[in-house]
Coordinates of C-alpha atoms in Angstrom, one line a residue:
Chain A
M1 CA -10.6 -41.0 -11.9
K2 CA -10.5 -37.8 -9.8
I3 CA -11.9 -34.3 -10.1
I4 CA -9.9 -31.6 -8.5
F5 CA -11.4 -28.2 -8.0
L6 CA -8.6 -25.6 -8.4
G7 CA -10.8 -22.5 -8.6
T8 CA -14.5 -22.1 -7.5
A9 CA -15.0 -18.3 -7.4
A10 CA -17.3 -16.2 -9.6
S11 CA -15.8 -13.1 -11.3
L12 CA -14.0 -11.8 -8.2
P13 CA -11.6 -14.1 -6.4
T14 CA -11.8 -14.2 -2.6
A15 CA -9.4 -15.3 0.1
E16 CA -10.8 -18.9 -0.2
R17 CA -11.8 -19.1 -3.8
A18 CA -9.6 -18.6 -6.9
P19 CA -11.1 -18.0 -10.4
P20 CA -12.6 -21.0 -12.2
C21 CA -10.4 -24.1 -13.0
I22 CA -11.3 -27.7 -12.8
A23 CA -8.9 -30.6 -13.4
I24 CA -9.9 -34.2 -14.2
N25 CA -7.2 -36.8 -13.5
F26 CA -7.8 -39.8 -15.6
N27 CA -5.5 -42.6 -16.7
G28 CA -2.3 -40.7 -15.8
E29 CA -3.2 -37.4 -17.6
Y30 CA -4.9 -34.2 -16.5
I31 CA -7.6 -32.5 -18.5
L32 CA -8.4 -28.9 -17.5
F33 CA -11.7 -27.1 -17.8
D34 CA -11.1 -23.4 -17.7
C35 CA -7.9 -21.7 -16.6
G36 CA -8.7 -18.8 -14.2
E37 CA -5.9 -16.4 -13.2
G38 CA -3.6 -18.1 -10.7
C39 CA -4.5 -21.6 -11.6
Q40 CA -0.8 -22.5 -12.0
R41 CA -0.2 -21.6 -8.4
Q42 CA -3.3 -23.5 -7.3
M43 CA -1.9 -26.6 -9.0
R44 CA 1.4 -26.6 -7.0
N45 CA 2.0 -30.1 -5.5
R46 CA -1.4 -31.2 -6.7
V47 CA -1.4 -31.4 -10.5
S48 CA 1.7 -32.2 -12.6
Y49 CA 2.1 -29.4 -15.2
I50 CA 3.7 -31.8 -17.5
K51 CA 0.8 -34.3 -17.4
I52 CA -1.8 -31.8 -18.6
K53 CA -2.6 -32.9 -22.1
K54 CA -5.8 -31.0 -22.9
I55 CA -7.3 -27.7 -21.9
F56 CA -10.9 -26.9 -22.6
L57 CA -11.9 -23.2 -22.3
S58 CA -15.6 -22.5 -21.9
H59 CA -15.5 -18.8 -22.9
F60 CA -13.4 -15.7 -23.1
H61 CA -14.4 -13.8 -20.0
G62 CA -11.3 -13.0 -18.1
D63 CA -12.0 -15.0 -15.0
H64 CA -12.1 -18.2 -17.2
Y65 CA -8.9 -17.9 -19.3
L66 CA -6.5 -15.4 -17.8
G67 CA -4.4 -18.1 -16.0
L68 CA -3.7 -19.9 -19.3
L69 CA -0.6 -18.1 -20.5
G70 CA 1.2 -18.2 -17.1
L71 CA 0.5 -21.9 -16.9
L72 CA 1.8 -22.5 -20.5
Q73 CA 5.0 -20.5 -19.7
T74 CA 5.5 -22.4 -16.5
M75 CA 5.3 -25.7 -18.5
T76 CA 8.2 -24.3 -20.5
L77 CA 10.2 -23.6 -17.3
H78 CA 9.5 -27.3 -16.5
K79 CA 11.0 -28.2 -19.8
R80 CA 7.9 -29.5 -21.5
T81 CA 8.4 -30.8 -25.1
E82 CA 5.1 -32.6 -25.6
P83 CA 2.4 -30.6 -27.6
I84 CA -0.6 -29.5 -25.7
E85 CA -4.2 -29.3 -27.1
I86 CA -6.4 -26.4 -26.4
Y87 CA -10.2 -26.4 -27.2
T88 CA -12.1 -23.2 -27.3
P89 CA -15.5 -21.8 -28.3
P90 CA -15.8 -20.0 -31.7
G91 CA -13.4 -17.1 -31.9
G92 CA -10.8 -18.7 -29.7
I93 CA -8.0 -19.0 -32.3
A94 CA -8.0 -15.2 -32.8
F95 CA -8.2 -14.5 -29.1
L96 CA -5.4 -16.8 -28.3
K97 CA -3.3 -15.4 -31.1
N98 CA -3.5 -12.0 -29.5
Y99 CA -3.0 -13.4 -26.0
F100 CA 0.2 -15.2 -27.1
A101 CA 1.4 -11.9 -28.7
S102 CA 0.9 -9.9 -25.5
G103 CA 4.5 -10.2 -24.4
Y104 CA 7.7 -12.2 -24.9
V105 CA 6.2 -15.7 -25.1
G106 CA 8.6 -18.5 -26.0
L107 CA 7.1 -21.9 -25.5
S108 CA 9.2 -25.0 -25.7
Y109 CA 6.4 -27.1 -27.2
D110 CA 3.6 -26.9 -29.8
V111 CA 0.1 -25.6 -28.9
K112 CA -2.7 -27.1 -31.0
I113 CA -5.9 -25.0 -30.9
K114 CA -9.2 -26.2 -32.0
E115 CA -12.5 -24.2 -31.9
L116 CA -15.5 -26.3 -31.0
G117 CA -19.1 -25.9 -31.8
E118 CA -21.6 -28.5 -30.7
E119 CA -19.6 -31.7 -31.2
T120 CA -17.9 -34.7 -29.7
V121 CA -14.2 -35.1 -29.6
E122 CA -13.0 -38.7 -29.1
F123 CA -9.8 -39.5 -27.3
Q124 CA -8.4 -42.9 -26.4
D125 CA -10.4 -43.6 -23.3
Y126 CA -13.0 -40.8 -23.2
F127 CA -15.1 -38.4 -25.1
V128 CA -15.6 -34.7 -24.5
E129 CA -18.8 -33.3 -25.9
S130 CA -19.2 -29.5 -26.2
F131 CA -22.6 -27.8 -26.2
H132 CA -23.8 -24.2 -26.2
V133 CA -25.0 -22.7 -23.0
E134 CA -26.7 -19.3 -22.4
H135 CA -24.2 -16.6 -21.5
K136 CA -23.4 -13.0 -22.6
V137 CA -20.7 -14.3 -25.0
P138 CA -20.3 -17.6 -26.9
C139 CA -19.9 -20.1 -24.1
L140 CA -19.6 -23.9 -24.0
G141 CA -20.7 -26.4 -21.5
F142 CA -18.7 -29.7 -21.5
L143 CA -19.7 -33.4 -21.0
F144 CA -16.8 -35.7 -20.1
R145 CA -17.6 -39.3 -20.7
Q146 CA -15.3 -42.2 -19.9
K147 CA -15.7 -44.9 -22.5
D148 CA -17.6 -48.0 -21.5
K149 CA -15.4 -50.9 -20.6
R150 CA -16.1 -54.6 -21.3
G151 CA -17.1 -56.7 -18.3
K152 CA -14.6 -58.6 -16.3
F153 CA -13.4 -62.1 -17.6
D154 CA -15.5 -64.8 -16.0
K155 CA -12.8 -67.4 -15.5
L156 CA -15.1 -70.2 -14.5
K157 CA -17.4 -69.7 -17.4
A158 CA -14.4 -69.4 -19.8
N159 CA -12.9 -72.6 -18.5
T160 CA -16.3 -74.4 -18.9
L161 CA -16.3 -73.3 -22.6
G162 CA -12.8 -74.6 -23.1
I163 CA -11.0 -71.2 -22.9
F164 CA -7.9 -71.4 -20.7
N165 CA -5.4 -68.7 -19.6
R166 CA -3.2 -68.6 -22.6
M167 CA -6.2 -68.2 -24.9
F168 CA -7.6 -65.1 -23.1
G169 CA -5.4 -62.7 -25.0
E170 CA -6.2 -64.3 -28.3
L171 CA -9.9 -64.1 -27.6
E172 CA -9.6 -60.5 -26.7
R173 CA -7.7 -59.7 -29.8
L174 CA -9.9 -61.7 -32.2
G175 CA -13.3 -61.3 -30.6
S176 CA -14.2 -65.0 -31.0
I177 CA -12.4 -68.4 -31.2
L178 CA -13.6 -71.7 -32.6
I179 CA -13.5 -74.4 -29.8
G180 CA -14.4 -77.9 -31.1
G181 CA -16.4 -76.4 -33.9
R182 CA -18.3 -74.0 -31.6
E183 CA -17.7 -70.2 -31.8
V184 CA -17.0 -68.7 -28.4
T185 CA -17.2 -64.9 -28.3
L186 CA -15.8 -62.4 -25.9
D187 CA -19.3 -61.6 -24.6
D188 CA -19.7 -65.3 -23.7
V189 CA -17.0 -65.1 -21.1
T190 CA -17.2 -61.6 -19.8
G191 CA -19.6 -60.0 -17.3
E192 CA -21.8 -57.0 -17.8
T193 CA -20.3 -53.9 -19.6
R194 CA -18.9 -51.4 -17.1
K195 CA -20.6 -48.1 -17.9
G196 CA -18.1 -45.1 -18.2
K197 CA -18.5 -42.3 -15.7
K198 CA -20.2 -39.1 -16.9
I199 CA -19.3 -35.6 -15.7
V200 CA -21.0 -32.5 -16.9
Y201 CA -19.7 -29.0 -16.4
S202 CA -22.2 -26.1 -17.1
S203 CA -19.6 -23.3 -17.2
D204 CA -21.4 -19.9 -17.0
T205 CA -25.0 -20.0 -17.9
L206 CA -28.6 -19.3 -17.2
P207 CA -30.7 -22.4 -16.8
T208 CA -31.2 -24.1 -20.2
R209 CA -33.1 -27.1 -21.5
K210 CA -29.9 -28.3 -23.3
L211 CA -27.9 -28.4 -20.1
V212 CA -30.6 -30.5 -18.5
E213 CA -30.5 -32.9 -21.4
K214 CA -26.8 -33.1 -21.4
A215 CA -26.6 -33.6 -17.7
S216 CA -29.2 -36.4 -17.8
G217 CA -28.1 -39.2 -15.4
A218 CA -24.6 -37.7 -14.9
D219 CA -22.5 -39.1 -12.1
I220 CA -21.3 -35.6 -11.3
F221 CA -23.0 -32.4 -12.5
I222 CA -20.9 -29.3 -11.8
C223 CA -23.1 -26.3 -12.1
D224 CA -22.8 -22.5 -12.1
S225 CA -24.6 -21.4 -8.9
T226 CA -23.4 -17.8 -8.6
F227 CA -26.4 -16.5 -6.6
V228 CA -28.3 -17.5 -3.6
H229 CA -30.8 -14.7 -4.0
E230 CA -32.5 -14.1 -7.4
E231 CA -32.5 -10.4 -6.8
D232 CA -28.7 -10.3 -6.8
R233 CA -28.5 -11.6 -10.4
N234 CA -29.4 -8.2 -12.1
D235 CA -28.5 -8.5 -15.7
T236 CA -25.8 -11.2 -15.4
L237 CA -26.4 -14.5 -17.0
H238 CA -25.8 -17.0 -14.2
C239 CA -27.8 -19.6 -12.3
T240 CA -29.1 -19.3 -8.8
V241 CA -28.6 -22.2 -6.4
A242 CA -32.3 -23.1 -6.7
E243 CA -32.0 -23.2 -10.5
A244 CA -28.9 -25.4 -10.5
C245 CA -30.7 -27.8 -8.1
S246 CA -33.8 -27.8 -10.2
M247 CA -31.8 -28.7 -13.3
A248 CA -30.0 -31.4 -11.3
R249 CA -33.3 -32.9 -10.2
E250 CA -34.9 -32.8 -13.6
A251 CA -31.7 -34.4 -15.1
N252 CA -31.7 -37.0 -12.3
V253 CA -28.0 -36.6 -11.7
K254 CA -26.3 -38.7 -9.0
R255 CA -24.4 -35.8 -7.4
L256 CA -24.5 -32.0 -7.8
L257 CA -21.5 -29.8 -7.2
L258 CA -22.2 -26.1 -7.0
T259 CA -19.4 -23.7 -8.2
H260 CA -18.8 -20.2 -9.4
I261 CA -19.9 -18.9 -6.1
S262 CA -20.3 -15.1 -5.7
Q263 CA -18.1 -13.5 -3.1
R264 CA -21.3 -12.2 -1.4
Y265 CA -22.1 -15.6 0.2
S266 CA -20.5 -18.0 2.6
S267 CA -20.4 -21.7 1.7
D268 CA -22.8 -22.4 4.5
E269 CA -25.3 -20.0 3.2
V270 CA -25.1 -21.6 -0.3
L271 CA -25.4 -25.1 1.2
V272 CA -28.4 -24.4 3.4
E273 CA -30.2 -23.0 0.3
A274 CA -29.1 -25.9 -1.9
Q275 CA -30.3 -28.6 0.6
K276 CA -33.8 -27.2 0.4
H277 CA -33.9 -28.2 -3.3
F278 CA -31.6 -31.2 -3.9
E279 CA -30.4 -34.0 -1.7
N280 CA -27.0 -35.1 -2.9
V281 CA -25.4 -31.7 -3.3
S282 CA -22.1 -30.1 -2.2
V283 CA -20.6 -26.7 -2.5
A284 CA -17.3 -27.0 -4.4
E285 CA -14.3 -25.6 -2.5
D286 CA -10.8 -24.9 -3.8
F287 CA -8.7 -28.0 -3.6
M288 CA -11.7 -30.3 -3.0
E289 CA -11.1 -33.7 -4.7
I290 CA -13.7 -36.2 -5.8
E291 CA -12.8 -39.7 -6.5
L292 CA -15.0 -41.6 -9.0
Chain B
M1 CA 4.3 6.6 2.6
K2 CA 4.2 2.8 2.6
I3 CA 5.6 0.1 0.4
I4 CA 3.6 -3.1 0.2
F5 CA 5.1 -6.2 -1.3
L6 CA 2.3 -8.1 -3.1
G7 CA 4.5 -10.6 -5.0
T8 CA 8.1 -11.5 -4.4
A9 CA 8.7 -14.7 -6.4
A10 CA 10.9 -15.2 -9.3
S11 CA 9.4 -16.8 -12.5
L12 CA 7.7 -19.6 -10.6
P13 CA 5.2 -18.8 -7.9
T14 CA 5.5 -20.8 -4.7
A15 CA 3.1 -21.4 -1.8
E16 CA 4.5 -18.3 -0.1
R17 CA 5.4 -16.1 -3.0
A18 CA 3.3 -14.7 -5.8
P19 CA 4.8 -13.3 -9.0
P20 CA 6.2 -9.8 -8.8
C21 CA 4.1 -6.8 -7.7
I22 CA 5.0 -3.9 -5.5
A23 CA 2.6 -1.1 -4.4
I24 CA 3.5 2.3 -3.0
N25 CA 0.8 4.0 -1.0
F26 CA 1.5 7.7 -1.1
N27 CA -0.8 10.6 -0.4
G28 CA -4.0 8.5 -0.7
E29 CA -3.1 6.9 -4.0
Y30 CA -1.5 3.6 -5.0
I31 CA 1.3 3.3 -7.5
L32 CA 2.1 -0.2 -8.8
F33 CA 5.3 -1.6 -10.0
D34 CA 4.8 -4.8 -12.1
C35 CA 1.6 -6.8 -12.0
G36 CA 2.3 -10.5 -11.7
E37 CA -0.4 -13.1 -12.1
G38 CA -2.7 -13.1 -9.2
C39 CA -1.9 -9.6 -7.9
Q40 CA -5.5 -8.6 -7.7
R41 CA -6.1 -11.5 -5.3
Q42 CA -3.0 -10.5 -3.3
M43 CA -4.4 -7.0 -3.0
R44 CA -7.7 -8.0 -1.3
N45 CA -8.3 -6.0 1.9
R46 CA -4.8 -4.4 1.5
V47 CA -4.9 -2.2 -1.6
S48 CA -8.0 -0.3 -2.8
Y49 CA -8.4 -1.2 -6.5
I50 CA -10.1 2.2 -7.1
K51 CA -7.2 4.1 -5.6
I52 CA -4.6 2.7 -8.0
K53 CA -3.7 5.6 -10.3
K54 CA -0.6 4.5 -12.1
I55 CA 0.9 1.2 -13.0
F56 CA 4.6 0.9 -14.1
L57 CA 5.5 -2.3 -15.9
S58 CA 9.2 -3.1 -16.0
H59 CA 9.1 -5.6 -18.9
F60 CA 6.9 -8.1 -20.8
H61 CA 8.0 -11.4 -19.3
G62 CA 4.9 -13.2 -18.2
D63 CA 5.7 -13.1 -14.5
H64 CA 5.7 -9.3 -14.5
Y65 CA 2.5 -8.4 -16.4
L66 CA 0.1 -11.3 -16.5
G67 CA -1.9 -10.1 -13.6
L68 CA -2.7 -6.7 -15.3
L69 CA -5.8 -7.6 -17.3
G70 CA -7.6 -9.4 -14.4
L71 CA -6.8 -6.4 -12.2
L72 CA -8.2 -3.9 -14.7
Q73 CA -11.4 -6.0 -15.2
T74 CA -11.9 -6.2 -11.4
M75 CA -11.7 -2.4 -11.3
T76 CA -14.6 -2.4 -13.8
L77 CA -16.6 -4.8 -11.5
H78 CA -15.8 -2.2 -8.7
K79 CA -17.4 0.4 -11.0
R80 CA -14.3 2.5 -11.6
T81 CA -14.8 5.5 -13.9
E82 CA -11.5 7.3 -13.4
P83 CA -8.8 6.8 -16.1
I84 CA -5.7 4.8 -15.2
E85 CA -2.2 5.4 -16.5
I86 CA 0.1 2.6 -17.5
Y87 CA 3.8 3.1 -18.2
T88 CA 5.7 0.5 -20.1
P89 CA 9.1 -0.1 -21.7
P90 CA 9.3 0.3 -25.5
G91 CA 6.9 -2.0 -27.3
G92 CA 4.4 -1.9 -24.6
I93 CA 1.6 -0.2 -26.5
A94 CA 1.6 -3.0 -29.1
F95 CA 1.8 -5.7 -26.5
L96 CA -1.0 -4.3 -24.5
K97 CA -3.2 -3.8 -27.6
N98 CA -2.9 -7.6 -28.2
Y99 CA -3.4 -8.4 -24.5
F100 CA -6.6 -6.3 -24.4
A101 CA -7.9 -8.1 -27.5
S102 CA -7.3 -11.6 -26.0
G103 CA -10.9 -12.0 -24.9
Y104 CA -14.1 -10.0 -24.2
V105 CA -12.6 -7.0 -22.4
G106 CA -15.0 -4.2 -21.6
L107 CA -13.5 -1.7 -19.2
S108 CA -15.6 1.1 -17.6
Y109 CA -12.8 3.7 -17.8
D110 CA -10.0 4.9 -20.0
V111 CA -6.5 3.4 -20.0
K112 CA -3.7 5.8 -20.9
I113 CA -0.6 4.0 -22.0
K114 CA 2.8 5.6 -22.3
E115 CA 6.1 3.9 -23.4
L116 CA 9.1 5.1 -21.4
G117 CA 12.7 5.3 -22.4
E118 CA 15.2 6.8 -19.9
E119 CA 13.2 9.7 -18.6
T120 CA 11.5 11.3 -15.6
V121 CA 7.8 11.6 -15.3
E122 CA 6.6 14.3 -12.9
F123 CA 3.5 14.0 -10.9
Q124 CA 2.0 16.3 -8.3
D125 CA 4.0 15.1 -5.3
Y126 CA 6.6 12.8 -6.8
F127 CA 8.8 11.9 -9.8
V128 CA 9.2 8.4 -11.3
E129 CA 12.4 8.0 -13.3
S130 CA 12.8 5.1 -15.7
F131 CA 16.2 3.7 -16.7
H132 CA 17.4 0.7 -18.7
V133 CA 18.7 -2.4 -16.9
E134 CA 20.3 -5.5 -18.3
H135 CA 17.9 -8.3 -19.0
K136 CA 17.0 -10.5 -22.0
V137 CA 14.3 -8.2 -23.2
P138 CA 13.9 -4.4 -23.0
C139 CA 13.5 -3.8 -19.2
L140 CA 13.2 -0.8 -17.0
G141 CA 14.3 -0.1 -13.5
F142 CA 12.4 2.6 -11.6
L143 CA 13.3 5.4 -9.2
F144 CA 10.4 6.8 -7.2
R145 CA 11.3 10.1 -5.6
Q146 CA 9.0 12.1 -3.4
K147 CA 9.3 15.8 -4.0
D148 CA 11.3 17.7 -1.4
K149 CA 9.1 19.6 1.0
R150 CA 9.8 23.1 2.4
G151 CA 10.9 23.1 6.1
K152 CA 8.4 23.6 8.9
F153 CA 7.3 27.1 9.8
D154 CA 9.5 28.5 12.6
K155 CA 6.8 30.4 14.5
L156 CA 9.2 32.1 16.9
K157 CA 11.4 33.3 14.2
A158 CA 8.4 34.5 12.1
N159 CA 7.0 36.4 15.0
T160 CA 10.3 38.1 15.7
L161 CA 10.3 39.2 12.0
G162 CA 6.8 40.6 12.4
I163 CA 5.0 37.7 10.7
F164 CA 1.9 36.5 12.6
N165 CA -0.6 33.8 12.1
R166 CA -2.9 35.4 9.5
M167 CA 0.1 36.3 7.4
F168 CA 1.6 32.7 7.1
G169 CA -0.8 31.8 4.2
E170 CA 0.0 35.1 2.4
L171 CA 3.7 34.5 2.7
E172 CA 3.4 31.0 1.5
R173 CA 1.4 32.2 -1.5
L174 CA 3.6 35.2 -2.4
G175 CA 7.1 33.9 -1.4
S176 CA 7.9 37.2 0.4
I177 CA 6.2 40.1 2.2
L178 CA 7.4 43.6 2.9
I179 CA 7.4 44.3 6.7
G180 CA 8.3 47.8 7.7
G181 CA 10.3 48.2 4.5
R182 CA 12.1 44.9 4.9
E183 CA 11.5 41.9 2.7
V184 CA 10.8 38.7 4.6
T185 CA 11.0 35.5 2.5
L186 CA 9.6 32.1 3.1
D187 CA 13.1 30.8 3.6
D188 CA 13.6 33.3 6.5
V189 CA 10.8 31.7 8.6
T190 CA 11.1 28.0 7.7
G191 CA 13.4 25.3 8.8
E192 CA 15.5 23.1 6.6
T193 CA 14.0 21.6 3.4
R194 CA 12.6 18.1 4.1
K195 CA 14.2 15.8 1.6
G196 CA 11.8 13.5 -0.3
K197 CA 12.2 9.8 0.1
K198 CA 13.9 7.8 -2.6
I199 CA 12.9 4.3 -3.5
V200 CA 14.7 2.4 -6.3
Y201 CA 13.4 -0.9 -7.9
S202 CA 15.8 -2.8 -10.1
S203 CA 13.3 -5.1 -11.7
D204 CA 15.0 -8.1 -13.5
T205 CA 18.7 -7.4 -14.2
L206 CA 22.3 -8.4 -14.0
P207 CA 24.3 -6.0 -11.9
T208 CA 24.8 -2.7 -13.8
R209 CA 26.7 0.5 -13.3
K210 CA 23.6 2.5 -14.0
L211 CA 21.6 0.8 -11.3
V212 CA 24.3 1.6 -8.8
E213 CA 24.2 5.3 -9.9
K214 CA 20.4 5.4 -9.7
A215 CA 20.3 3.7 -6.3
S216 CA 22.8 6.1 -4.9
G217 CA 21.8 7.1 -1.4
A218 CA 18.3 5.6 -1.7
D219 CA 16.2 5.2 1.4
I220 CA 15.0 1.8 0.0
F221 CA 16.7 -0.2 -2.7
I222 CA 14.6 -3.1 -3.9
C223 CA 16.8 -5.5 -5.9
D224 CA 16.5 -8.6 -8.0
S225 CA 18.2 -11.3 -5.9
T226 CA 17.1 -14.4 -7.7
F227 CA 20.0 -16.6 -6.8
V228 CA 22.0 -17.5 -3.7
H229 CA 24.5 -19.6 -5.7
E230 CA 26.1 -18.1 -8.8
E231 CA 26.2 -21.6 -10.4
D232 CA 22.3 -21.6 -10.4
R233 CA 22.2 -18.6 -12.7
N234 CA 23.0 -20.4 -16.0
D235 CA 22.1 -18.2 -18.9
T236 CA 19.4 -16.2 -17.1
L237 CA 20.1 -12.4 -16.5
H238 CA 19.4 -12.0 -12.8
C239 CA 21.5 -10.9 -9.8
T240 CA 22.8 -13.1 -7.1
V241 CA 22.3 -12.0 -3.5
A242 CA 25.9 -11.1 -3.2
E243 CA 25.7 -8.9 -6.3
A244 CA 22.6 -7.1 -5.0
C245 CA 24.4 -6.5 -1.7
S246 CA 27.5 -5.3 -3.5
M247 CA 25.5 -2.7 -5.5
A248 CA 23.7 -1.6 -2.3
R249 CA 27.1 -1.1 -0.6
E250 CA 28.5 0.8 -3.5
A251 CA 25.4 3.0 -3.8
N252 CA 25.4 3.6 -0.1
V253 CA 21.7 2.9 0.3
K254 CA 20.0 3.1 3.6
R255 CA 18.1 -0.2 3.4
L256 CA 18.2 -3.1 0.9
L257 CA 15.2 -5.3 0.2
L258 CA 15.9 -8.5 -1.7
T259 CA 13.1 -9.8 -4.0
H260 CA 12.4 -12.0 -7.0
I261 CA 13.6 -15.0 -4.9
S262 CA 14.0 -18.3 -6.7
Q263 CA 11.8 -21.1 -5.5
R264 CA 15.0 -23.1 -4.8
Y265 CA 15.8 -21.2 -1.6
S266 CA 14.2 -20.6 1.7
S267 CA 14.1 -17.0 3.0
D268 CA 16.5 -18.0 5.8
E269 CA 19.0 -19.2 3.3
V270 CA 18.8 -15.9 1.3
L271 CA 19.1 -13.9 4.5
V272 CA 22.1 -15.7 5.8
E273 CA 23.9 -15.2 2.5
A274 CA 22.8 -11.5 2.4
Q275 CA 24.0 -10.7 5.9
K276 CA 27.5 -11.7 5.0
H277 CA 27.6 -8.8 2.5
F278 CA 25.4 -6.0 3.7
E279 CA 24.1 -4.9 7.1
N280 CA 20.7 -3.3 6.7
V281 CA 19.2 -6.0 4.5
S282 CA 15.8 -7.9 4.6
V283 CA 14.3 -10.5 2.4
A284 CA 11.0 -9.2 1.0
E285 CA 8.0 -11.4 1.8
D286 CA 4.5 -11.3 0.3
F287 CA 2.4 -8.8 2.3
M288 CA 5.4 -7.2 4.0
E289 CA 4.8 -3.5 4.5
I290 CA 7.4 -0.9 5.0
E291 CA 6.5 2.5 6.4
L292 CA 8.7 5.4 5.4

């Protein structure tokens, strides 16, 4: 599994940072979170347009969705036929209907749109949970959770219990097999369950209790950290670096990635501030990749 | 006067080329022709967002307009209050209405939209003429023409006719003055009229007779040259390099700039082909600037 940062800017893009877009590459597909303007260009030679299966939009401020339509049209130029799924906050179906009627849009595949409240969407190998965060407009944070996987086969233990190679598949299918009158279960011959990875993306928000709860124990917590200095915030609803770190600490996350960085600050300035408040913290940069 | 190429790609952006956008910097204002996705980022430190007064959209294919809304929103973040004028082909008002209702759009200034047919819009120091070109959807080419300026004052001649320093302003205001019973006109004391520069932008099109007529004698002719090889064109309605050159030759333009370059070709490949057909030709590159 890999996280690819394709845009890490706040509302104004800079030379180094494009508007928000994050891709997760998992089991051969890409899942996008937000689609800032220019994301299709950021993806060149990094993300296969055709392998993007789901797009989650956090909210309908321009910096978070204005790269969507160009991306979808480019998929058509790449002769996509497979449907794509788009998940949005409430109101998204009406917004996207207008967006798709803003010019001559002829897509070569179906677009399935679903508005999300606070809920969990289950896919084959993972879940995505949406939850409300605190921004000026309806805005969702997302929790991506890989499904737990059963432990590895313990061949020695299996053989001792009378399970040999050709029976592994059968045991996996049935869950248990009778061997000489004794029931052997899958659990008897596998190691500890392998816990799925958990990634939490705050999107744009002030600090919230819910975000801390959702981020609890996350392997990666990607958090809005627009401001270094509280006095720069004015009436915008975004976190400071210190607030992002404070939530990360409280949620006991393994690693914190700061994103949505205002054009006011250098990465160094953000990092110096962050390291005062949390140990395992990095400033997300465009094209940064994190293997999990 | 300066032309700034902010995007020179065809439908698919590349590492070097963003989607179409051209700025003309004239008398302290910027006039944009097309607004491809990412144009606001291309403008950073090159074009003042606040000084953009007019935007001309050639047509509503995504690569030519999907940078507009992000740009307009960024102007709000830069606290713009001055209205902006947008000119579009027929259907543009309805398209832009949908576009502006695709999310939470709150602009801090008025947007005036006007649909153009084949007509000339007069501004203080220049004209913009719109004309139909041949593309899959309604599409306009544009002719930008600086107004002619009167010739320079010929001080020697003026003095001989009895016109001295303090009378220059009066003569300019009135057009003529009586000196000892003789009428001296502005023409009597000024040199030859200085012809305004003429720039023609084809937008997306097959070769057309009208484009040749409009480009006649242009100082700069910016032409769609998507393809080097005719066989790559398929059913798209774009020019080949040879066709662009052929129109430039027939229209006797002073300089040809090739743009809307397909991602298939390198600039060198395009240039080598072009130089077979026209002498004063360049391949437009992103951030190229041309002083006139």
